Tab-separated table of C-alpha atoms and ligand atoms in Angstrom:
chain	number	residue	atom	x	y	z
P	1	MET	CA	0.901	-65.147	-23.316
P	2	ALA	CA	-0.124	-64.582	-19.924
P	3	GLN	CA	-4.336	-64.661	-18.695
P	4	VAL	CA	-4.721	-60.281	-17.899
P	5	ALA	CA	-7.606	-60.563	-15.365
P	6	PHE	CA	-9.002	-58.450	-13.858
P	7	PRO	CA	-11.999	-58.947	-10.682
P	8	SER	CA	-14.701	-59.362	-10.595
P	9	GLY	CA	-16.839	-55.583	-10.723
P	10	PHE	CA	-14.224	-54.332	-11.833
P	11	LEU	CA	-15.755	-51.077	-14.093
P	12	TRP	CA	-15.157	-51.216	-17.764
P	13	GLY	CA	-15.060	-46.988	-19.000
P	14	ALA	CA	-14.560	-44.217	-21.589
P	15	ALA	CA	-14.657	-40.361	-21.087
P	16	THR	CA	-15.339	-36.892	-23.008
P	17	SER	CA	-15.693	-33.463	-21.003
P	18	SER	CA	-19.284	-30.916	-21.868
P	19	TYR	CA	-17.038	-28.846	-24.477
P	20	GLN	CA	-15.194	-31.049	-26.467
P	21	ILE	CA	-18.241	-32.706	-27.441
P	22	GLU	CA	-21.322	-30.896	-26.836
P	23	GLY	CA	-21.501	-27.769	-29.413
P	24	ALA	CA	-24.766	-26.623	-28.683
P	25	TRP	CA	-22.871	-23.502	-27.601
P	26	LYS	CA	-25.479	-21.241	-27.056
P	27	GLU	CA	-28.343	-22.954	-27.316
P	28	ASP	CA	-31.914	-23.306	-24.786
P	29	GLN	CA	-29.557	-20.317	-22.882
P	30	LYS	CA	-26.929	-21.251	-22.373
P	31	GLY	CA	-24.368	-19.320	-21.012
P	32	GLU	CA	-20.860	-18.303	-22.557
P	33	SER	CA	-17.452	-20.352	-21.118
P	34	ILE	CA	-14.159	-19.419	-20.678
P	35	TRP	CA	-13.827	-21.475	-23.656
P	36	ASP	CA	-16.280	-20.506	-26.138
P	37	ARG	CA	-15.194	-16.251	-25.926
P	38	PHE	CA	-11.444	-18.462	-26.435
P	39	THR	CA	-12.077	-19.942	-28.955
P	40	HIS	CA	-13.904	-17.236	-30.607
P	41	THR	CA	-10.454	-14.946	-30.006
P	42	PRO	CA	-8.855	-16.054	-34.167
P	43	GLY	CA	-5.695	-16.852	-33.457
P	44	LYS	CA	-5.906	-19.071	-30.598
P	45	VAL	CA	-6.688	-21.954	-31.482
P	46	ASP	CA	-5.525	-24.590	-34.456
P	47	ARG	CA	-7.020	-23.104	-37.991
P	48	ASP	CA	-9.327	-21.513	-35.087
P	49	GLU	CA	-11.955	-24.408	-35.065
P	50	ASN	CA	-14.082	-24.583	-31.743
P	51	GLY	CA	-17.515	-26.526	-30.386
P	52	ASP	CA	-19.712	-24.757	-31.120
P	53	VAL	CA	-20.815	-28.510	-32.490
P	54	ALA	CA	-18.710	-30.427	-31.489
P	55	CYS	CA	-19.328	-33.846	-31.810
P	56	ASP	CA	-23.559	-32.579	-31.904
P	57	HIS	CA	-23.174	-35.177	-28.558
P	58	TYR	CA	-26.880	-32.622	-27.433
P	59	HIS	CA	-28.147	-33.325	-30.269
P	60	GLN	CA	-27.367	-37.000	-30.667
P	61	LEU	CA	-27.260	-38.929	-26.732
P	62	PHE	CA	-29.567	-41.606	-27.050
P	63	GLU	CA	-27.667	-42.577	-30.309
P	64	ASP	CA	-24.421	-42.372	-27.947
P	65	VAL	CA	-25.617	-43.772	-25.486
P	66	ALA	CA	-26.789	-47.202	-27.160
P	67	LEU	CA	-22.872	-46.729	-28.909
P	68	MET	CA	-21.606	-47.500	-25.128
P	69	LYS	CA	-24.064	-49.754	-24.769
P	70	GLU	CA	-22.988	-51.153	-28.233
P	71	ILE	CA	-19.499	-51.814	-26.192
P	72	GLY	CA	-20.670	-53.098	-22.916
P	73	LEU	CA	-19.523	-49.305	-21.226
P	74	THR	CA	-20.291	-50.229	-17.400
P	75	SER	CA	-18.802	-46.524	-16.169
P	76	TYR	CA	-19.601	-43.705	-18.479
P	77	ARG	CA	-17.096	-40.054	-16.651
P	78	PHE	CA	-18.851	-37.020	-18.932
P	79	SER	CA	-18.457	-33.164	-17.157
P	80	ILE	CA	-21.452	-30.759	-16.437
P	81	SER	CA	-21.046	-27.366	-17.484
P	82	TRP	CA	-21.237	-24.977	-15.416
P	83	PRO	CA	-23.000	-22.531	-17.696
P	84	ARG	CA	-25.640	-24.697	-19.559
P	85	ILE	CA	-26.520	-24.977	-15.618
P	86	GLN	CA	-25.947	-20.793	-14.493
P	87	PRO	CA	-25.544	-18.794	-16.990
P	88	THR	CA	-23.542	-16.699	-15.125
P	89	GLY	CA	-22.414	-19.221	-12.696
P	90	LYS	CA	-24.402	-17.648	-10.133
P	91	GLY	CA	-28.313	-17.816	-8.538
P	92	LYS	CA	-31.665	-19.962	-10.435
P	93	LEU	CA	-30.798	-22.752	-12.468
P	94	ASN	CA	-31.468	-22.931	-15.950
P	95	ARG	CA	-34.373	-26.255	-16.464
P	96	ALA	CA	-33.572	-26.928	-19.789
P	97	GLY	CA	-29.930	-27.698	-19.364
P	98	LEU	CA	-30.751	-29.035	-16.866
P	99	ASP	CA	-32.771	-31.466	-18.690
P	100	PHE	CA	-29.905	-32.784	-21.023
P	101	TYR	CA	-28.240	-33.919	-18.146
P	102	ASP	CA	-30.984	-36.020	-16.428
P	103	ARG	CA	-32.272	-37.797	-20.214
P	104	LEU	CA	-28.826	-38.544	-20.356
P	105	ILE	CA	-28.148	-40.258	-16.893
P	106	ASP	CA	-31.479	-41.881	-16.722
P	107	GLU	CA	-30.116	-43.354	-19.827
P	108	LEU	CA	-27.100	-44.797	-18.782
P	109	LEU	CA	-28.648	-46.074	-16.158
P	110	MET	CA	-31.072	-47.434	-18.410
P	111	ALA	CA	-28.377	-49.029	-19.528
P	112	ASP	CA	-26.617	-50.023	-16.727
P	113	ILE	CA	-23.753	-47.890	-17.304
P	114	ARG	CA	-22.817	-45.936	-14.369
P	115	PRO	CA	-23.073	-41.975	-14.606
P	116	LEU	CA	-19.428	-40.244	-13.796
P	117	PRO	CA	-20.546	-36.596	-14.172
P	118	THR	CA	-18.018	-34.552	-13.319
P	119	LEU	CA	-18.502	-30.782	-12.357
P	120	TYR	CA	-15.803	-28.889	-13.805
P	121	HIS	CA	-13.767	-30.086	-16.234
P	122	TRP	CA	-12.939	-26.160	-17.976
P	123	ASP	CA	-15.959	-24.001	-18.824
P	124	LEU	CA	-15.876	-22.028	-16.167
P	125	PRO	CA	-18.960	-19.488	-17.063
P	126	GLN	CA	-17.123	-15.944	-18.293
P	127	ALA	CA	-19.394	-13.679	-16.489
P	128	LEU	CA	-17.237	-15.879	-14.073
P	129	GLU	CA	-13.779	-14.880	-15.600
P	130	ASP	CA	-14.960	-11.315	-16.315
P	131	THR	CA	-14.963	-10.861	-12.288
P	132	GLY	CA	-11.222	-12.309	-12.672
P	133	GLY	CA	-12.487	-15.922	-13.272
P	134	TRP	CA	-9.461	-18.369	-10.685
P	135	GLU	CA	-8.583	-15.588	-9.802
P	136	ASN	CA	-10.736	-14.629	-7.878
P	137	ARG	CA	-11.459	-16.683	-4.375
P	138	ASP	CA	-15.064	-15.422	-3.821
P	139	VAL	CA	-15.339	-18.274	-7.492
P	140	ALA	CA	-14.743	-20.908	-5.405
P	141	GLY	CA	-17.983	-19.417	-3.137
P	142	CYS	CA	-19.795	-20.151	-6.662
P	143	PHE	CA	-18.340	-23.523	-7.187
P	144	ALA	CA	-19.218	-24.952	-3.908
P	145	ASP	CA	-22.982	-22.653	-4.729
P	146	TYR	CA	-23.005	-24.865	-7.813
P	147	ALA	CA	-21.773	-28.484	-6.686
P	148	ALA	CA	-24.233	-28.121	-4.175
P	149	GLU	CA	-27.217	-27.886	-6.643
P	150	ILE	CA	-26.283	-30.331	-8.646
P	151	ALA	CA	-25.679	-33.276	-5.420
P	152	LYS	CA	-29.716	-31.342	-5.274
P	153	ALA	CA	-30.978	-31.665	-8.912
P	154	LEU	CA	-29.052	-34.893	-9.895
P	155	GLY	CA	-27.761	-36.757	-6.590
P	156	ASP	CA	-31.213	-39.267	-5.816
P	157	ARG	CA	-29.051	-40.971	-9.041
P	158	LEU	CA	-25.440	-40.331	-8.421
P	159	SER	CA	-23.493	-43.225	-6.335
P	160	VAL	CA	-20.042	-40.855	-7.576
P	161	CYS	CA	-18.549	-38.031	-8.841
P	162	THR	CA	-15.917	-36.018	-9.729
P	163	ILE	CA	-15.507	-32.536	-8.726
P	164	PHE	CA	-12.514	-30.920	-10.944
P	165	ASN	CA	-10.857	-32.282	-14.981
P	166	GLU	CA	-7.574	-32.318	-14.141
P	167	PRO	CA	-6.692	-28.921	-11.580
P	168	TRP	CA	-2.940	-28.283	-12.860
P	169	ILE	CA	-3.549	-28.879	-15.933
P	170	PHE	CA	-6.590	-25.947	-16.380
P	171	THR	CA	-3.861	-23.854	-14.250
P	172	ALA	CA	-0.525	-24.194	-15.706
P	173	LEU	CA	-2.448	-23.742	-19.064
P	174	GLY	CA	-5.173	-21.596	-18.634
P	175	TYR	CA	-2.545	-18.591	-15.955
P	176	LEU	CA	0.878	-19.726	-16.329
P	177	SER	CA	1.431	-21.014	-20.047
P	178	GLY	CA	-1.285	-18.882	-21.768
P	179	THR	CA	-1.669	-21.546	-24.396
P	180	HIS	CA	-5.806	-22.941	-22.692
P	181	ALA	CA	-8.389	-20.100	-21.549
P	182	PRO	CA	-8.822	-17.350	-20.317
P	183	GLY	CA	-5.431	-17.830	-21.802
P	184	LYS	CA	-3.503	-15.311	-18.770
P	185	GLN	CA	0.305	-15.702	-18.128
P	186	GLY	CA	2.431	-15.860	-15.738
P	187	PHE	CA	3.136	-16.615	-12.716
P	188	GLY	CA	1.700	-14.886	-10.757
P	189	HIS	CA	-2.086	-15.593	-11.969
P	190	PHE	CA	-1.580	-19.502	-11.345
P	191	ALA	CA	-0.421	-18.769	-8.798
P	192	ARG	CA	-3.321	-17.455	-7.234
P	193	ALA	CA	-5.662	-18.940	-9.898
P	194	ALA	CA	-4.371	-23.084	-7.613
P	195	HIS	CA	-4.572	-22.087	-4.444
P	196	THR	CA	-8.552	-20.489	-5.106
P	197	VAL	CA	-8.964	-23.700	-7.338
P	198	CYS	CA	-7.816	-26.147	-3.926
P	199	LEU	CA	-9.795	-24.200	-1.340
P	200	ALA	CA	-13.484	-24.568	-3.832
P	201	GLN	CA	-12.444	-28.413	-4.039
P	202	GLY	CA	-12.987	-28.514	-0.564
P	203	ASP	CA	-15.566	-26.038	-0.488
P	204	ALA	CA	-17.560	-28.095	-3.167
P	205	PHE	CA	-16.560	-31.843	-1.492
P	206	ARG	CA	-17.961	-30.386	1.618
P	207	ALA	CA	-21.462	-28.390	-0.262
P	208	MET	CA	-22.137	-32.256	-2.042
P	209	LYS	CA	-21.447	-34.165	1.028
P	210	ALA	CA	-23.716	-32.408	3.357
P	211	ALA	CA	-26.418	-31.717	0.150
P	212	LYS	CA	-26.167	-35.352	-0.504
P	213	PRO	CA	-23.426	-37.549	1.792
P	214	ARG	CA	-23.882	-41.005	0.304
P	215	ILE	CA	-21.860	-39.716	-3.130
P	216	GLU	CA	-18.195	-40.845	-3.564
P	217	LEU	CA	-16.462	-37.823	-4.007
P	218	GLY	CA	-12.903	-37.267	-5.943
P	219	THR	CA	-11.312	-35.200	-8.242
P	220	ALA	CA	-9.830	-36.636	-11.852
P	221	PHE	CA	-5.906	-35.307	-11.519
P	222	SER	CA	-3.388	-35.220	-13.948
P	223	MET	CA	-0.325	-37.552	-13.551
P	224	SER	CA	2.112	-38.331	-15.283
P	225	HIS	CA	4.667	-40.415	-13.515
P	226	CYS	CA	7.910	-38.943	-12.984
P	227	GLU	CA	11.948	-40.662	-13.871
P	228	PRO	CA	14.658	-38.614	-13.542
P	229	ALA	CA	17.018	-38.859	-16.891
P	230	SER	CA	20.275	-39.483	-15.619
P	231	ASP	CA	21.013	-40.997	-12.118
P	232	THR	CA	22.869	-38.136	-11.267
P	233	GLY	CA	21.967	-36.728	-8.247
P	234	SER	CA	20.823	-33.521	-9.123
P	235	ASP	CA	17.855	-35.526	-11.954
P	236	ARG	CA	16.695	-37.721	-8.813
P	237	GLU	CA	16.007	-34.319	-6.612
P	238	ALA	CA	14.744	-32.511	-9.659
P	239	ALA	CA	12.086	-35.492	-10.727
P	240	GLU	CA	10.711	-35.920	-6.988
P	241	ARG	CA	9.639	-31.911	-6.359
P	242	TYR	CA	8.717	-31.826	-10.482
P	243	HIS	CA	6.154	-34.766	-9.041
P	244	ARG	CA	5.575	-33.118	-5.611
P	245	PHE	CA	4.747	-30.112	-8.287
P	246	ILE	CA	2.258	-31.870	-11.472
P	247	ASN	CA	1.181	-34.628	-9.721
P	248	ALA	CA	0.706	-33.929	-6.377
P	249	PHE	CA	-0.118	-30.238	-5.705
P	250	PHE	CA	-3.875	-30.031	-5.636
P	251	LEU	CA	-3.871	-33.321	-4.522
P	252	GLU	CA	-2.101	-33.112	-1.252
P	253	PRO	CA	-3.835	-29.291	0.138
P	254	ALA	CA	-6.740	-32.023	0.056
P	255	LEU	CA	-5.420	-35.200	2.091
P	256	LEU	CA	-2.332	-33.904	4.570
P	257	GLY	CA	-4.699	-30.169	4.500
P	258	ARG	CA	-0.817	-28.508	3.078
P	259	TYR	CA	1.394	-27.620	-0.293
P	260	PRO	CA	3.796	-30.200	-1.305
P	261	ASP	CA	6.976	-29.078	-0.790
P	262	ALA	CA	7.778	-28.035	-5.037
P	263	PHE	CA	9.123	-25.149	-5.217
P	264	LEU	CA	13.299	-24.659	-4.210
P	265	SER	CA	12.716	-22.020	-1.930
P	266	GLY	CA	9.145	-22.080	-0.517
P	267	LEU	CA	5.962	-22.162	-1.456
P	268	PRO	CA	4.985	-19.157	-2.990
P	269	ALA	CA	2.442	-18.451	0.019
P	270	GLN	CA	2.516	-14.284	-0.386
P	271	GLU	CA	1.785	-14.872	-4.512
P	272	MET	CA	-1.681	-17.456	-3.754
P	273	GLU	CA	-2.732	-15.082	-0.883
P	274	ILE	CA	-2.796	-17.497	1.720
P	275	LYS	CA	-4.865	-16.517	4.827
P	276	PRO	CA	-4.800	-18.033	8.319
P	277	GLY	CA	-7.159	-20.855	7.863
P	278	ASP	CA	-7.638	-21.436	4.059
P	279	LEU	CA	-5.754	-24.366	4.317
P	280	LEU	CA	-8.005	-26.570	6.898
P	281	ARG	CA	-11.074	-25.088	4.440
P	282	CYS	CA	-8.620	-26.560	1.714
P	283	ARG	CA	-8.985	-29.985	2.779
P	284	ALA	CA	-11.137	-32.706	1.646
P	285	ASP	CA	-11.396	-36.891	2.861
P	286	PHE	CA	-12.277	-37.546	-1.082
P	287	ASP	CA	-13.655	-41.477	-1.412
P	288	PHE	CA	-11.507	-42.065	-4.145
P	289	ILE	CA	-8.602	-41.295	-6.376
P	290	GLY	CA	-9.400	-39.509	-10.087
P	291	ILE	CA	-5.334	-40.811	-11.470
P	292	ASN	CA	-5.487	-39.300	-15.513
P	293	LEU	CA	-2.607	-39.929	-17.103
P	294	TYR	CA	-1.010	-40.768	-20.293
P	295	THR	CA	2.045	-40.880	-20.976
P	296	ARG	CA	5.763	-41.178	-17.707
P	297	THR	CA	7.725	-37.619	-17.816
P	298	LEU	CA	12.001	-37.154	-17.985
P	299	VAL	CA	13.623	-34.920	-15.845
P	300	ALA	CA	16.809	-32.596	-15.313
P	301	ALA	CA	17.527	-30.274	-13.147
P	302	ALA	CA	17.436	-27.003	-14.609
P	303	PRO	CA	19.407	-24.527	-12.533
P	304	ASP	CA	17.626	-21.657	-14.132
P	305	ASN	CA	14.449	-22.632	-13.684
P	306	PRO	CA	14.054	-20.310	-10.563
P	307	HIS	CA	11.197	-22.388	-8.918
P	308	LEU	CA	11.522	-26.010	-9.145
P	309	GLY	CA	14.786	-26.069	-9.958
P	310	ALA	CA	13.404	-28.563	-13.159
P	311	GLU	CA	12.475	-28.678	-16.056
P	312	PRO	CA	11.785	-32.177	-18.539
P	313	GLY	CA	14.602	-34.056	-20.473
P	314	GLY	CA	16.249	-36.364	-20.972
P	315	ARG	CA	15.918	-38.859	-24.223
P	316	ARG	CA	12.864	-40.903	-24.545
P	317	GLU	CA	12.777	-44.364	-25.609
P	318	GLY	CA	9.431	-45.210	-26.115
P	319	PRO	CA	7.474	-44.499	-29.676
P	320	LEU	CA	5.253	-41.267	-29.949
P	321	THR	CA	1.862	-40.653	-30.078
P	322	ASP	CA	0.226	-37.517	-32.387
P	323	MET	CA	0.283	-35.183	-29.584
P	324	GLY	CA	3.720	-36.765	-29.342
P	325	TRP	CA	3.773	-38.319	-25.063
P	326	GLU	CA	5.576	-41.424	-25.580
P	327	VAL	CA	3.809	-44.840	-24.997
P	328	TRP	CA	5.773	-45.743	-21.558
P	329	PRO	CA	3.116	-48.659	-20.105
P	330	SER	CA	4.603	-49.052	-16.739
P	331	ALA	CA	3.930	-45.199	-16.412
P	332	LEU	CA	1.108	-46.526	-15.334
P	333	HIS	CA	1.655	-49.079	-12.700
P	334	ASP	CA	4.321	-46.668	-11.123
P	335	MET	CA	1.963	-43.997	-10.504
P	336	ILE	CA	-0.908	-46.292	-9.513
P	337	MET	CA	1.860	-48.189	-7.152
P	338	ARG	CA	3.178	-44.548	-5.961
P	339	ILE	CA	-0.190	-43.087	-4.813
P	340	THR	CA	-1.366	-46.304	-2.787
P	341	ARG	CA	2.375	-46.487	-0.687
P	342	ASP	CA	2.550	-42.287	-0.366
P	343	TYR	CA	-1.620	-42.087	0.252
P	344	ASN	CA	-2.252	-44.970	2.895
P	345	ALA	CA	-3.531	-47.020	-0.382
P	346	PRO	CA	-6.421	-45.045	-0.892
P	347	VAL	CA	-9.292	-46.214	-3.294
P	348	ILE	CA	-8.393	-45.550	-6.946
P	349	GLU	CA	-9.911	-45.102	-10.516
P	350	VAL	CA	-7.973	-44.920	-14.132
P	351	THR	CA	-10.212	-41.613	-14.887
P	352	GLU	CA	-8.474	-40.743	-18.204
P	353	ASN	CA	-5.887	-43.148	-19.804
P	354	GLY	CA	-5.889	-42.666	-23.694
P	355	CYS	CA	-4.104	-42.337	-27.066
P	356	ALA	CA	-3.674	-39.926	-30.094
P	357	TYR	CA	-4.095	-41.155	-33.893
P	358	ALA	CA	-5.560	-39.751	-36.283
P	359	ASP	CA	-6.811	-43.383	-38.420
P	360	GLY	CA	-9.728	-42.674	-40.323
P	361	PRO	CA	-12.837	-45.970	-41.971
P	362	ASP	CA	-10.144	-47.837	-45.831
P	363	LYS	CA	-12.589	-48.191	-48.198
P	364	PHE	CA	-14.770	-51.078	-46.295
P	365	GLY	CA	-15.409	-48.073	-43.582
P	366	ARG	CA	-13.317	-50.148	-41.783
P	367	VAL	CA	-11.471	-48.396	-38.491
P	368	LYS	CA	-8.382	-50.212	-37.977
P	369	ASP	CA	-6.306	-48.139	-35.907
P	370	ASP	CA	-4.013	-51.360	-34.021
P	371	GLN	CA	-2.173	-48.666	-32.204
P	372	ARG	CA	-4.114	-47.469	-29.993
P	373	ILE	CA	-4.681	-51.361	-29.347
P	374	GLU	CA	-1.960	-51.705	-28.268
P	375	TYR	CA	-1.524	-48.858	-25.858
P	376	HIS	CA	-3.958	-49.656	-24.236
P	377	ARG	CA	-3.303	-53.673	-24.069
P	378	GLY	CA	-0.080	-52.719	-22.332
P	379	TYR	CA	-0.812	-49.566	-19.606
P	380	ILE	CA	-4.854	-52.065	-18.480
P	381	ALA	CA	-1.876	-54.924	-17.830
P	382	GLY	CA	-0.469	-52.477	-15.499
P	383	VAL	CA	-3.352	-51.453	-13.825
P	384	ALA	CA	-4.581	-55.824	-13.299
P	385	ARG	CA	-0.302	-55.821	-11.943
P	386	ALA	CA	-0.769	-53.114	-9.203
P	387	ILE	CA	-4.490	-54.724	-8.585
P	388	GLU	CA	-1.839	-57.547	-7.859
P	389	GLN	CA	0.485	-56.134	-5.910
P	390	GLY	CA	-2.514	-54.600	-3.400
P	391	ALA	CA	-3.255	-51.482	-5.383
P	392	ARG	CA	-7.273	-50.877	-4.925
P	393	VAL	CA	-7.932	-50.035	-8.841
P	394	ARG	CA	-12.134	-50.157	-9.486
P	395	ALA	CA	-12.566	-49.221	-13.109
P	396	TYR	CA	-10.539	-48.027	-15.994
P	397	HIS	CA	-12.181	-44.871	-18.366
P	398	ALA	CA	-10.231	-44.831	-22.125
P	399	TRP	CA	-10.000	-40.759	-23.282
P	400	SER	CA	-11.298	-41.013	-25.083
P	401	LEU	CA	-15.482	-42.287	-25.834
P	402	MET	CA	-15.428	-40.401	-29.189
P	403	ASP	CA	-12.976	-38.404	-31.705
P	404	ASN	CA	-13.207	-34.753	-30.638
P	405	PHE	CA	-12.323	-30.851	-29.986
P	406	GLU	CA	-9.354	-31.773	-28.647
P	407	TRP	CA	-8.307	-28.111	-27.160
P	408	ALA	CA	-6.087	-25.625	-28.968
P	409	HIS	CA	-5.328	-28.445	-31.512
P	410	GLY	CA	-8.902	-28.557	-32.405
P	411	TYR	CA	-10.394	-31.173	-34.118
P	412	SER	CA	-6.540	-32.540	-35.414
P	413	LYS	CA	-6.808	-34.976	-32.127
P	414	ARG	CA	-7.935	-38.239	-32.776
P	415	PHE	CA	-8.161	-40.403	-28.671
P	416	GLY	CA	-11.255	-42.080	-29.712
P	417	LEU	CA	-13.235	-45.545	-28.811
P	418	ILE	CA	-15.189	-43.994	-32.460
P	419	HIS	CA	-14.258	-41.997	-35.547
P	420	VAL	CA	-16.753	-39.469	-35.786
P	421	ASP	CA	-16.404	-37.826	-39.105
P	422	PHE	CA	-16.487	-34.383	-38.534
P	423	GLU	CA	-18.263	-33.466	-42.095
P	424	THR	CA	-21.414	-35.428	-41.222
P	425	LEU	CA	-21.451	-35.869	-37.002
P	426	GLU	CA	-21.590	-39.856	-38.355
P	427	ARG	CA	-19.635	-41.961	-35.846
P	428	ARG	CA	-18.101	-46.030	-36.391
P	429	LEU	CA	-16.473	-47.605	-33.938
P	430	LYS	CA	-13.344	-48.050	-34.423
P	431	ASP	CA	-11.003	-51.265	-34.139
P	432	SER	CA	-10.270	-50.529	-30.466
P	433	ALA	CA	-13.486	-50.515	-29.786
P	434	ARG	CA	-14.638	-53.811	-30.390
P	435	TRP	CA	-11.118	-55.305	-28.498
P	436	TYR	CA	-12.726	-52.901	-26.012
P	437	ALA	CA	-15.847	-54.881	-25.891
P	438	GLN	CA	-14.441	-58.182	-26.159
P	439	LEU	CA	-11.798	-57.324	-23.206
P	440	ILE	CA	-15.319	-55.719	-21.179
P	441	ARG	CA	-17.512	-59.786	-21.842
P	442	ARG	CA	-14.034	-61.586	-20.618
P	443	ASN	CA	-12.838	-59.120	-17.706
P	444	GLY	CA	-9.231	-59.199	-19.800
P	445	PHE	CA	-7.217	-60.688	-23.129
P	446	GLU	CA	-4.427	-62.566	-22.896
P	447	TYR	CA	-1.282	-60.620	-22.859
Y	501	IFM	O1	-8.521	-34.281	-23.932
Y	501	IFM	C1	-8.294	-33.575	-23.135
Y	501	IFM	C2	-8.595	-34.102	-21.636
Y	501	IFM	O2	-9.323	-33.063	-22.423
Y	501	IFM	C3	-8.470	-33.718	-20.309
Y	501	IFM	N1	-7.268	-34.581	-20.228
Y	501	IFM	C4	-6.335	-34.772	-21.565
Y	501	IFM	C5	-6.814	-35.687	-22.628
Y	501	IFM	C6	-5.895	-35.169	-24.013
Y	501	IFM	O3	-4.960	-33.925	-23.900
């Protein structure tokens, strides 16, 4: 056993998002979001479940912050629901919606927990989707206006903010495979949406910096360490292209003002509708990079794949979580080190990391989720190793604070440190929450 220790001041957090926990889907003049529309359309989500009530966090905010305090969190990552603030995605702010986030931020600060809001975790106002959603370049301007309003309204109490959550995931699943809202399918939809999101990222960055220069800004990027399925040159090249596509596609336009070289026949600039000057507009000199990572991805060459010539493949060796994702603790370390090497050692926050297991309370009410504890131990040990090797990681956020609505899977996948009974909405700390509390008190653990 060795001691895994963290630098003093390291932030220990947990993450959630608005649609997944808040409920109150049409209260206090909140507008409809694309996820409201998608989940209310039969056949889109397992068992036709939806986030109408979710964890009812909108009404249980004070109790939930008390639970965060009990665990000892020093950072809480949540997202702001755009249609709660601007019901149609533009214009006058909805005071009642804003009040909710005002109360949340105040309550967090009183509990000595750093608020880390995300401006967009997938709940686009439906009114903007009706104009073409992220495929419509004008939506980038609307998003920048919303970002500036948030900075002005809440920025006096914020030190940090993430702009997007997982731009690759919400464009690929929402516009390419169609398994997430708004459910569009096709490379052209994806290409246009992806480019608007990159424009919006740059525009929102500048709009927020102009309103409140002090707030540190980043995006929480979905990342997965890509490893070749075999040692052949073609698999190694495929893994590299796949890495550039899934990990760097939204990051490099911001940091370097160019898209990475991921596609076999070059960037599909026409399908993306890139205009002169756009790449400069995509620039955003982030103060930190957020990494959301759950697993590694094994990649094999796939000559039939027209764009990348690469696909996930190969034999997985680690155990699988309820999502079917391989537990591979070194993936987080390796990803952090790759970002550290490739982009000149930026400040990094692990903005999400976690696992789905279905454990529920035993007859004494205890939730023994040993597999979750084992998962976090392995991945967090990797973060400590990365810091020893020079990575500038300053925070770790477990996904998720509590069991919640897992998008197309509904409530069947439980990622929480806190168990939620979706009938009674009762919350209960799992063993993993108690283990995490001890880790936070000691700022480390035995491994
Ligand atoms: O629940 C999601 C979250 O909304 C974004 N990152 C991955 C999590 C688990 O799938």
